[in-house]
Every structure is written in structure tokens, then in C-alpha cells.
XYZ file of N, CA, C and O in Angstrom:
672
model
N 5.791 11.998 -25.711
C 5.350 13.664 -24.734
C 6.049 12.483 -23.658
O 5.658 10.978 -23.610
N 6.558 13.231 -22.429
C 6.382 13.124 -21.076
C 6.179 12.665 -19.925
O 4.728 13.367 -20.336
N 5.818 11.546 -19.243
C 5.392 11.221 -18.260
C 5.980 11.771 -16.887
O 7.010 11.125 -16.873
N 5.494 12.378 -15.992
C 6.068 12.663 -15.119
C 5.405 11.618 -13.566
O 4.249 11.669 -13.616
N 6.480 10.618 -13.807
C 6.047 9.108 -13.185
C 6.904 9.510 -11.491
O 5.326 8.669 -10.988
N 7.105 10.384 -11.388
C 7.066 11.055 -9.844
C 5.595 11.338 -9.394
O 5.346 10.437 -9.007
N 5.624 12.131 -10.800
C 3.892 12.703 -10.187
C 2.900 11.531 -9.509
O 2.270 11.101 -9.163
N 3.073 10.436 -10.495
C 1.960 9.320 -11.074
C 2.272 8.802 -9.266
O 1.602 7.703 -9.296
N 3.432 8.394 -8.831
C 3.602 7.283 -7.840
C 3.448 8.191 -6.269
O 3.071 7.868 -5.625
N 5.006 8.144 -6.419
C 5.109 8.979 -4.817
C 3.641 9.941 -3.427
O 3.721 9.236 -2.996
N 3.430 10.933 -4.780
C 2.201 12.080 -4.062
C 1.162 10.487 -3.407
O 0.751 11.075 -2.748
N 1.178 10.083 -4.518
C -0.265 8.776 -4.508
C -0.081 8.151 -3.334
O -1.303 8.063 -3.097
N 1.203 7.471 -3.447
C 1.035 6.415 -2.503
C 1.514 7.338 -0.928
O 0.707 6.572 -0.170
N 1.875 8.203 -1.006
C 1.633 9.177 -0.014
C 0.323 9.258 0.767
O -0.001 9.181 2.323
N -0.389 9.693 0.032
C -1.341 10.290 0.013
C -2.495 9.182 0.890
O -2.779 8.669 2.132
N -2.396 7.688 -0.452
C -3.288 6.543 0.570
C -3.019 5.657 1.745
O -4.071 5.888 2.237
N -1.465 6.099 1.692
C -1.045 5.575 2.920
C -0.902 6.194 3.852
O -1.489 5.868 5.506
N -1.146 7.272 4.188
C -1.500 8.711 4.759
C -2.917 8.224 5.907
O -3.450 8.180 6.622
N -3.344 8.175 4.575
C -4.994 7.583 4.891
C -4.892 6.544 5.304
O -6.236 6.159 6.208
N -4.778 5.521 5.064
C -4.966 3.975 5.626
C -4.095 4.322 6.965
O -5.006 3.978 7.726
N -3.498 4.978 7.276
C -2.792 5.297 9.201
C -3.969 5.850 9.326
O -4.182 5.601 10.499
N -5.144 6.772 8.813
C -5.634 7.281 9.975
C -7.159 6.587 9.915
O -7.543 6.421 10.822
N -7.397 5.720 8.822
C -8.515 4.621 9.016
C -7.766 3.381 10.198
O -8.367 3.245 10.758
N -6.599 3.258 10.367
C -6.216 2.422 11.587
C -6.389 2.876 12.470
O -6.517 2.246 13.493
N -6.585 3.637 12.900
C -6.473 5.048 13.956
C -8.090 4.763 14.552
O -8.230 4.625 15.571
N -9.062 5.006 13.432
C -10.253 4.831 13.584
C -10.450 3.096 13.537
O -11.814 2.866 14.782
N -9.806 2.234 13.378
C -10.074 1.159 12.915
C -9.476 0.331 14.958
O -10.309 0.282 15.766
N -8.983 1.292 15.211
C -8.390 0.917 16.740
C -9.049 1.773 17.903
O -9.584 0.817 19.174
N -9.769 2.912 17.456
C -10.916 3.304 18.478
C -11.720 2.967 18.622
O -12.741 2.701 19.227
N -12.498 1.963 17.481
C -13.461 1.638 16.985
C -13.566 0.348 18.103
O -15.032 0.012 19.180
N -12.082 -0.564 18.109
C -12.210 -1.672 18.723
C -12.087 -1.269 20.445
O -12.779 -1.981 21.680
N -11.528 -0.054 20.834
C -11.366 0.275 22.432
C -12.484 0.792 22.881
O -13.635 0.174 23.921
N -13.719 1.550 21.995
C -15.333 1.126 22.132
C -15.837 0.816 21.870
O -16.728 0.257 23.287
N -15.821 -0.143 21.827
C -16.510 -1.157 21.660
C -16.262 -2.320 22.832
O -16.877 -3.707 23.338
N -15.075 -2.168 23.100
C -14.537 -3.317 24.105
C -13.898 -4.317 23.582
O -14.012 -5.997 24.336
N -13.496 -4.834 22.472
C -13.394 -6.199 21.828
C -11.716 -5.693 21.593
O -10.783 -4.997 21.089
N -11.391 -6.755 21.380
C -9.826 -7.519 21.043
C -9.851 -6.807 19.765
O -10.103 -7.072 18.515
N -9.068 -5.820 19.325
C -8.022 -5.444 18.234
C -7.460 -6.745 17.517
O -7.917 -6.542 15.696
N -7.423 -7.852 17.596
C -6.792 -8.781 16.896
C -7.957 -9.261 15.744
O -7.552 -10.081 14.518
N -9.251 -9.088 16.382
C -10.132 -9.951 15.586
C -9.746 -8.833 14.679
O -10.344 -8.413 13.211
N -10.123 -7.022 14.340
C -10.043 -6.594 12.943
C -8.429 -7.019 12.570
O -8.247 -6.559 11.111
N -7.581 -7.139 13.297
C -6.587 -7.269 11.912
C -6.260 -8.525 11.589
O -6.044 -9.301 11.063
N -7.152 -9.463 12.137
C -7.109 -11.189 11.713
C -8.152 -10.947 10.613
O -8.514 -11.659 10.276
N -9.286 -9.678 10.384
C -10.238 -9.886 9.458
C -10.084 -10.343 7.713
O -8.236 -10.044 7.564
N -10.753 -10.843 7.562
C -10.345 -11.322 6.102
C -11.910 -11.998 5.101
O -12.354 -11.729 5.572
N -11.779 -11.319 3.771
C -13.186 -10.953 3.479
C -13.271 -12.643 2.890
O -14.301 -13.134 3.173
N -12.484 -13.557 2.503
C -12.837 -14.734 2.298
C -11.296 -15.855 3.566
O -10.040 -14.886 3.094
N -11.446 -16.877 3.647
C -10.058 -17.524 4.178
C -8.757 -17.644 2.942
O -7.796 -17.671 3.776
N -8.971 -17.841 2.084
C -8.038 -17.678 0.632
C -6.980 -16.402 0.418
O -6.369 -16.101 -0.234
N -8.214 -15.244 0.962
C -7.136 -13.638 1.481
C -6.422 -13.694 2.329
O -6.839 -14.169 3.611
N -5.319 -12.644 1.762
C -4.804 -11.928 3.031
C -5.612 -11.396 4.446
O -6.520 -10.553 4.065
N -5.566 -11.550 5.137
C -6.313 -10.957 6.025
C -5.746 -9.008 6.590
O -4.473 -9.014 5.228
N -6.199 -8.486 7.600
C -5.236 -7.128 7.709
C -4.308 -6.645 7.495
O -3.536 -5.774 6.803
N -3.533 -6.939 8.329
C -2.140 -7.102 8.353
C -1.409 -7.282 7.161
O -0.661 -6.659 6.302
N -2.088 -7.828 6.643
C -1.065 -8.902 4.709
C -1.417 -8.054 3.683
O -0.992 -7.138 3.201
N -2.914 -7.563 3.878
C -3.382 -5.909 2.918
C -2.505 -4.854 3.224
O -1.771 -4.563 2.156
N -2.341 -3.986 4.617
C -1.063 -3.582 4.641
C 0.289 -3.953 4.207
O 1.283 -3.070 3.633
N 0.712 -4.561 4.447
C 2.025 -5.291 4.179
C 2.412 -5.648 2.604
O 3.479 -4.617 1.649
N 1.120 -6.121 1.810
C 1.488 -5.772 -0.266
C 1.083 -4.221 -0.409
O 1.966 -3.658 -1.391
N 0.067 -3.614 0.559
C 0.347 -2.334 -0.032
C 1.714 -1.240 0.011
O 2.332 -1.002 -0.654
N 2.074 -1.235 1.027
C 3.887 -1.471 1.157
C 4.147 -1.632 0.652
O 5.637 -0.943 -0.136
N 4.544 -3.098 0.030
C 5.721 -3.871 -0.878
C 5.290 -2.819 -1.971
O 6.089 -2.880 -2.755
N 4.124 -2.799 -2.208
C 3.652 -2.643 -3.866
C 4.375 -1.017 -4.495
O 4.735 -0.342 -5.074
N 4.554 -0.030 -2.907
C 4.689 0.954 -2.931
C 6.431 1.607 -3.393
O 6.975 1.725 -3.950
N 7.078 0.546 -2.706
C 8.784 0.469 -2.286
C 8.687 -0.438 -3.661
O 9.923 0.066 -4.304
N 8.020 -1.465 -3.490
C 8.701 -1.642 -4.689
C 8.757 -1.145 -6.853
O 9.577 -0.903 -7.389
N 7.674 -0.537 -6.080
C 7.841 0.801 -7.712
C 8.728 1.991 -7.556
O 9.366 2.491 -8.674
N 8.689 1.987 -6.108
C 10.323 3.236 -5.987
C 11.854 2.337 -6.217
O 12.951 2.466 -6.904
N 11.767 1.367 -5.839
C 12.923 0.776 -6.165
C 12.818 0.363 -7.576
O 14.396 0.477 -8.571
N 11.979 -0.864 -8.201
C 12.565 -0.817 -9.931
C 12.487 0.376 -10.314
O 13.536 0.560 -11.804
N 11.790 1.626 -10.243
C 12.345 2.425 -11.716
C 13.479 3.788 -10.733
O 13.091 4.328 -12.094
N 13.305 3.863 -9.658
C 13.864 5.201 -9.114
C 15.264 3.961 -8.632
O 15.934 4.847 -8.394
N 15.423 2.807 -9.019
C 16.914 2.493 -8.632
C 17.034 3.023 -7.054
O 18.552 2.198 -6.650
N 15.807 3.252 -6.295
C 16.314 3.502 -4.953
C 16.852 1.705 -4.788
O 16.200 0.551 -4.451
N 17.606 1.439 -3.791
C 17.631 0.194 -2.742
C 16.553 0.052 -1.628
O 16.371 0.427 -1.484
N 16.309 -1.004 -1.936
C 15.309 -1.525 -1.022
C 15.386 -1.663 0.715
O 16.347 -2.287 0.882
N 14.331 -0.741 1.265
C 14.508 -1.176 2.725
C 13.396 -2.363 2.814
O 12.366 -2.377 2.634
N 14.161 -3.742 3.723
C 13.727 -4.984 3.709
C 12.601 -4.605 4.728
O 13.021 -3.813 6.034
N 11.656 -5.253 4.740
C 10.672 -5.295 6.173
C 10.189 -6.615 5.830
O 9.628 -7.551 4.835
N 10.265 -7.157 7.219
C 10.269 -8.390 7.835
C 8.461 -9.770 7.652
O 8.903 -10.390 7.919
N 7.795 -8.480 7.239
C 6.098 -8.691 7.507
C 6.014 -9.786 9.147
O 5.320 -10.638 9.051
N 6.869 -9.363 9.430
C 6.855 -9.904 11.177
C 5.494 -8.565 12.311
O 5.183 -8.499 13.025
N 4.703 -7.670 11.493
C 3.950 -7.120 11.957
C 2.583 -8.080 12.748
O 2.081 -8.461 11.958
N 2.546 -7.320 14.295
C 0.821 -8.138 14.972
C 0.526 -7.436 15.344
O -0.476 -8.300 15.887
N 0.180 -5.801 15.337
C -0.195 -4.732 16.133
C -0.788 -3.680 15.268
O -0.120 -3.526 14.560
N -1.603 -3.043 15.616
C -1.768 -1.576 14.464
C -0.695 -1.184 14.702
O -0.060 0.164 13.992
N -0.232 -0.356 16.548
C 0.996 0.012 15.954
C 2.683 -0.327 15.320
O 3.413 0.587 14.473
N 2.121 -1.790 15.311
C 3.783 -2.252 14.076
C 3.157 -2.147 12.968
O 3.760 -1.937 11.947
N 1.671 -2.068 12.154
C 0.996 -1.520 10.822
C 1.320 -0.202 10.922
O 1.917 0.493 9.650
N 1.156 0.970 11.127
C 1.631 1.533 11.945
C 2.933 2.613 11.430
O 3.648 3.294 10.544
N 3.525 2.022 11.918
C 5.093 2.135 11.960
C 5.438 1.228 10.912
O 6.446 2.461 9.809
N 5.598 0.404 9.798
C 5.477 -0.039 8.731
C 4.874 1.451 7.598
O 5.066 1.486 6.519
N 3.989 1.662 7.939
C 3.422 2.318 6.777
C 4.430 3.742 6.482
O 4.412 4.665 5.808
N 4.630 3.898 8.381
C 5.115 5.362 8.554
C 6.889 5.404 7.370
O 7.289 5.771 6.763
N 7.706 4.041 7.942
C 8.844 3.684 6.822
C 8.620 3.591 5.556
O 9.218 4.412 4.749
N 7.379 3.361 5.258
C 7.224 3.160 3.483
C 7.291 4.128 3.302
O 7.795 4.838 2.162
N 5.775 5.273 3.637
C 6.317 6.648 3.475
C 7.804 7.384 3.132
O 7.592 7.889 2.729
N 8.637 7.283 4.403
C 9.759 7.878 4.223
C 10.671 7.472 3.513
O 11.483 8.289 2.444
N 10.402 6.161 3.115
C 11.621 5.393 1.983
C 11.051 6.136 0.525
O 11.566 6.468 -0.007
N 9.461 6.288 0.404
C 8.961 7.051 -1.066
C 9.791 8.033 -0.952
O 9.698 8.502 -2.227
N 9.412 9.076 0.367
C 9.840 10.619 0.391
C 11.899 10.386 -0.181
O 11.685 11.662 -0.768
N 12.432 9.424 0.005
C 13.705 9.691 0.491
C 14.152 9.255 -1.209
O 15.044 9.632 -2.070
N 12.970 8.722 -2.503
C 13.591 8.458 -3.728
C 12.952 10.273 -4.761
O 12.544 10.746 -4.731
N 14.039 10.500 -5.157
C 13.688 11.443 -4.956
C 13.597 11.352 -6.946
O 13.467 10.501 -7.710
N 12.555 12.799 -7.450
C 12.184 12.902 -8.767
C 12.468 12.522 -9.389
O 12.120 11.923 -11.213
N 13.903 13.742 -10.337
C 14.573 12.732 -11.285
C 15.347 11.034 -11.184
O 16.040 10.970 -11.959
N 14.820 10.805 -10.133
C 15.213 9.118 -10.438
C 14.250 8.185 -10.980
O 14.160 7.025 -11.588
N 12.957 8.863 -10.591
C 11.525 8.029 -11.335
C 11.297 8.880 -12.717
O 11.311 8.111 -13.530
N 11.478 9.943 -13.125
C 11.094 10.764 -14.440
C 12.249 10.130 -15.256
O 13.041 10.613 -15.539
N 11.616 9.934 -16.376
C 12.427 9.620 -17.405
C 12.221 8.420 -18.167
O 13.207 7.556 -18.368
N 11.643 7.694 -17.408
C 11.650 5.864 -16.593
C 10.603 5.386 -17.846
O 10.072 4.633 -17.481
N 10.015 6.636 -18.185
C 8.523 5.463 -18.603
C 8.695 5.227 -20.339
O 7.565 4.057 -20.013
N 9.985 4.935 -20.437
C 10.206 3.451 -21.179
C 11.843 2.724 -21.148
O 11.450 1.665 -21.831
N 11.523 2.794 -19.663
C 12.704 1.816 -18.993
C 11.138 0.612 -19.056
O 10.698 0.780 -18.554
N 12.755 -0.394 -19.684
C 11.730 -1.900 -19.246
C 12.082 -2.690 -17.832
O 12.638 -2.493 -17.098
N 11.011 -2.841 -16.796
C 10.401 -3.630 -16.165
C 10.248 -4.985 -15.941
O 9.059 -4.734 -16.735
N 10.644 -5.783 -15.125
C 10.325 -7.040 -15.439
C 9.967 -7.917 -14.478
O 10.803 -7.568 -13.177
N 9.029 -8.359 -13.513
C 8.985 -8.634 -12.991
C 8.738 -10.306 -12.784
O 8.103 -11.198 -14.365
N 9.507 -11.280 -12.104
C 9.601 -12.503 -12.461
C 8.883 -13.093 -11.361
O 8.888 -12.818 -9.765
N 7.736 -14.295 -11.517
C 6.863 -14.963 -10.933
C 7.571 -16.265 -11.495
O 7.907 -17.056 -11.673
N 6.974 -17.761 -10.463
C 7.300 -18.793 -9.937
C 6.669 -19.293 -11.261
O 7.800 -20.167 -12.091
N 5.913 -19.046 -12.221
C 5.441 -18.999 -13.542
C 5.902 -18.601 -14.757
O 4.897 -18.426 -15.670
N 6.963 -17.375 -14.563
C 6.774 -16.738 -15.504
C 7.539 -15.790 -15.234
O 7.243 -14.496 -14.026
N 7.255 -14.474 -16.313
C 7.529 -13.509 -15.873
C 6.293 -12.663 -17.174
O 5.562 -12.739 -17.534
N 6.150 -11.089 -16.355
C 5.643 -9.812 -16.658
C 6.598 -8.935 -16.752
O 7.694 -8.689 -16.601
N 6.474 -8.701 -18.021
C 7.251 -7.175 -19.197
C 6.599 -6.373 -19.854
O 5.700 -5.967 -19.908
N 6.445 -4.554 -19.185
C 6.070 -3.545 -18.888
C 7.012 -2.674 -19.654
O 8.122 -2.959 -19.230
N 6.820 -1.711 -19.705
C 7.409 -0.420 -20.374
C 7.126 0.819 -19.250
O 6.148 0.199 -17.853
N 7.877 1.671 -18.299
C 7.766 2.144 -17.140
C 6.338 2.991 -16.856
O 5.765 2.181 -15.682
N 5.847 3.186 -17.922
C 4.791 3.842 -18.349
C 3.572 3.027 -17.387
O 2.870 3.792 -16.856
N 3.689 1.639 -18.653
C 2.293 0.596 -18.330
C 2.511 0.130 -17.372
O 2.018 -0.516 -16.322
N 3.785 0.022 -16.273
C 3.825 -1.316 -15.053
C 3.494 0.243 -13.943
O 2.665 -0.499 -12.891
N 3.988 1.461 -14.167
C 2.770 2.382 -12.404
C 1.473 2.173 -13.215
O 0.507 1.641 -12.311
N 1.085 2.338 -14.325
C -0.757 2.421 -14.396
C -1.607 1.516 -14.250
O -2.285 1.066 -14.445
N -1.045 0.292 -14.836
C -1.235 -0.933 -15.228
C -0.387 -1.962 -14.447
O -1.992 -2.855 -14.198
N 0.078 -1.725 -13.079
C 0.272 -2.826 -12.753
C 0.432 -2.283 -11.029
O -0.170 -2.552 -10.096
N 1.220 -1.549 -11.107
C 1.012 -0.762 -9.679
C 0.266 0.320 -9.201
O -0.366 -0.426 -8.037
N -1.045 0.581 -10.118
C -1.618 1.300 -8.820
C -2.583 0.673 -8.942
O -3.219 0.795 -7.256
N -3.237 -0.518 -10.207
C -4.191 -1.400 -9.343
C -4.231 -2.656 -8.707
O -4.835 -2.460 -7.700
N -2.414 -2.942 -8.243
C -2.232 -3.586 -7.111
C -2.385 -2.913 -5.928
O -2.890 -3.271 -4.572
N -1.891 -1.964 -5.677
C -1.317 -0.923 -4.700
C -3.308 -1.059 -4.159
O -3.052 -0.601 -3.314
N -3.632 -0.225 -5.022
C -4.968 0.036 -4.704
C -6.183 -1.070 -4.836
O -6.781 -0.603 -3.246
N -5.324 -2.327 -5.106
C -6.181 -3.096 -4.575
C -6.491 -3.621 -3.050
O -7.407 -3.936 -2.118
N -4.495 -3.695 -2.639
C -4.531 -3.654 -1.508
C -5.097 -2.798 -0.174
O -5.572 -2.812 1.431
N -5.285 -1.737 -0.567
C -5.059 0.154 0.223
C -6.900 -0.446 0.064
O -7.795 -0.484 1.573
N -7.500 -0.626 -0.994
C -8.958 -0.997 -0.797
C -10.318 -1.874 0.445
O -10.254 -1.727 0.885
N -9.224 -3.203 -0.290
C -9.236 -4.229 1.238
C -8.913 -3.893 2.285
O -10.165 -4.717 3.065
N -7.905 -3.177 2.633
C -7.730 -3.036 3.958
C -9.467 -2.058 4.813
O -9.532 -2.380 5.771
N -9.226 -1.357 3.533
C -10.642 -0.267 4.094
C -11.474 -1.216 3.935
O -12.883 -0.849 5.452
N -11.822 -2.330 3.485
C -12.721 -2.774 3.009
C -13.044 -3.842 4.412
O -14.634 -4.311 4.962
N -12.381 -4.797 4.957
C -12.324 -5.355 6.264
C -12.285 -5.009 7.574
O -13.515 -4.831 7.846
N -12.106 -3.415 7.587
C -12.365 -2.728 8.538
C -13.858 -2.365 8.251
O -14.729 -2.271 9.623
N -14.076 -1.657 7.313
C -15.548 -1.090 6.988
C -16.815 -2.531 7.248
O -17.438 -2.756 8.408
N -16.204 -4.087 7.094
C -16.971 -4.710 7.282
C -17.306 -5.408 8.643
O -17.981 -5.686 8.819
N -15.968 -4.960 9.520
C -16.939 -5.528 10.415
C -16.459 -3.665 11.902
O -17.223 -3.855 12.710
N -17.805 -3.615 11.249
C -18.266 -2.175 11.850
C -17.348 -0.978 11.778
O -18.251 -0.082 12.375
N -15.876 -1.114 11.489
C -15.431 0.524 12.052
C -16.380 1.617 11.019
O -16.402 1.329 9.636
N -16.638 2.550 12.370
C -17.187 3.664 11.490
C -16.957 5.218 9.780
O -15.966 5.958 10.772
N -15.537 3.846 9.037
C -15.608 5.069 8.262
C -15.839 5.371 6.611
O -16.966 4.004 6.475
N -15.665 5.469 6.231
C -16.449 6.596 4.893
C -15.877 6.335 3.209
O -14.502 7.081 3.951
N -16.165 6.887 2.743
C -15.424 7.219 1.392
C -14.632 8.159 1.588
O -13.367 8.241 1.185
N -14.893 9.780 2.511
C -13.599 10.606 2.421
C -12.998 9.931 3.103
O -11.798 10.874 3.421
N -13.047 9.264 4.442
C -11.685 8.780 5.233
C -10.475 8.223 3.814
O -9.263 7.821 4.237
N -11.403 7.607 3.109
C -10.511 6.715 1.335
C -9.454 7.655 1.191
O -8.621 7.601 0.843
N -10.541 9.019 1.092
C -9.857 9.774 0.085
C -9.264 10.641 0.333
O -8.330 11.027 -0.266
N -9.296 10.912 2.024
C -8.405 11.789 2.640
C -8.916 13.261 2.627
O -8.337 14.356 2.802
N -10.045 13.458 2.373
C -10.537 15.540 2.702
C -9.930 15.351 1.370
O -9.237 15.924 0.905
N -11.147 14.988 0.394
C -10.515 15.808 -1.370
C -10.983 17.215 -0.838
O -11.057 18.470 -0.464
């Protein structure tokens, strides 16, 4: 039985990134209301060796884009990882959503058995298309989206599960 990989990817990324964009708005408003420096939120980390809020959003973006490139054959949209503000992060999210939307469903669907190879300095991971989406992309994407949410929550931004889910 075929898996509709497009339904498992593009709408999932778009929804979560849209919600993340709104969460950033709440973070910015929180900083303004408290009279605190936005940089404190942008630099937030759970622990020293983890990426900060900026990095978490960059990696969520990369995860969504990478899936569209690897399965959909789209040419990657290079993003320089030079975001330094809420405006920059929101622009990156918007560019990522536009890119995801640009990949047609028929470019992704039917790729459940396509080989996907990820190369890392210490080796390779090989997947079929379905396993790549369900066993690598989704967990990786949501790790970074959740961590971005948690960083803002940890700093006191008044967000909750419904903000993460986006109004079910």
C-alpha cells in the first residue's frame, strides 16, 4: 500500500512552522512587556552544549527543507544561518514555508521505497523514503520545534500546549 508522503511532510511542516512563528511573536511581546532584551531569549539554551533558540529554528527549517530536497528532488534554498533577531527568524520561517509549498505533491508521493542516504563525518545512515520521514525527519524536526518552544517557556513566555499545537 502506498503512503501519501506529501501529506506526512508538507502540511506537517507548514503547521508546525506557522505555530512556531506565532510563538516567536509571543516571545517578542513578552520581552517588550517586561522591558527585557530580546537577545536574552534568542541566546537561551537548555544547557551549554545545545544550540540556542536561533539554532533550534535554523535546524527545524533545515530539517523541513532537507526532506523536500531529498524526497522531492527540489533544489535546496540555501539559508546562511546568519539570523540574529526575531525578524530574521520569522523571515527564515516564511522562506521555509514558501519552499515547502513550492514542492508539488507528485514529487514526494511514490517515494516510499526510494533510498535516502544521509552522510555524516562518522558514517552514513540509509533509509527508504517512508522510514526516512517517519523515523528520522519527524523526530528530528519536532525535536528542534519542541526545544524552541521549551526555551521560550523556560524564560517565562506565556505559551502553552495549544500554542504549540496551533488550535486543534
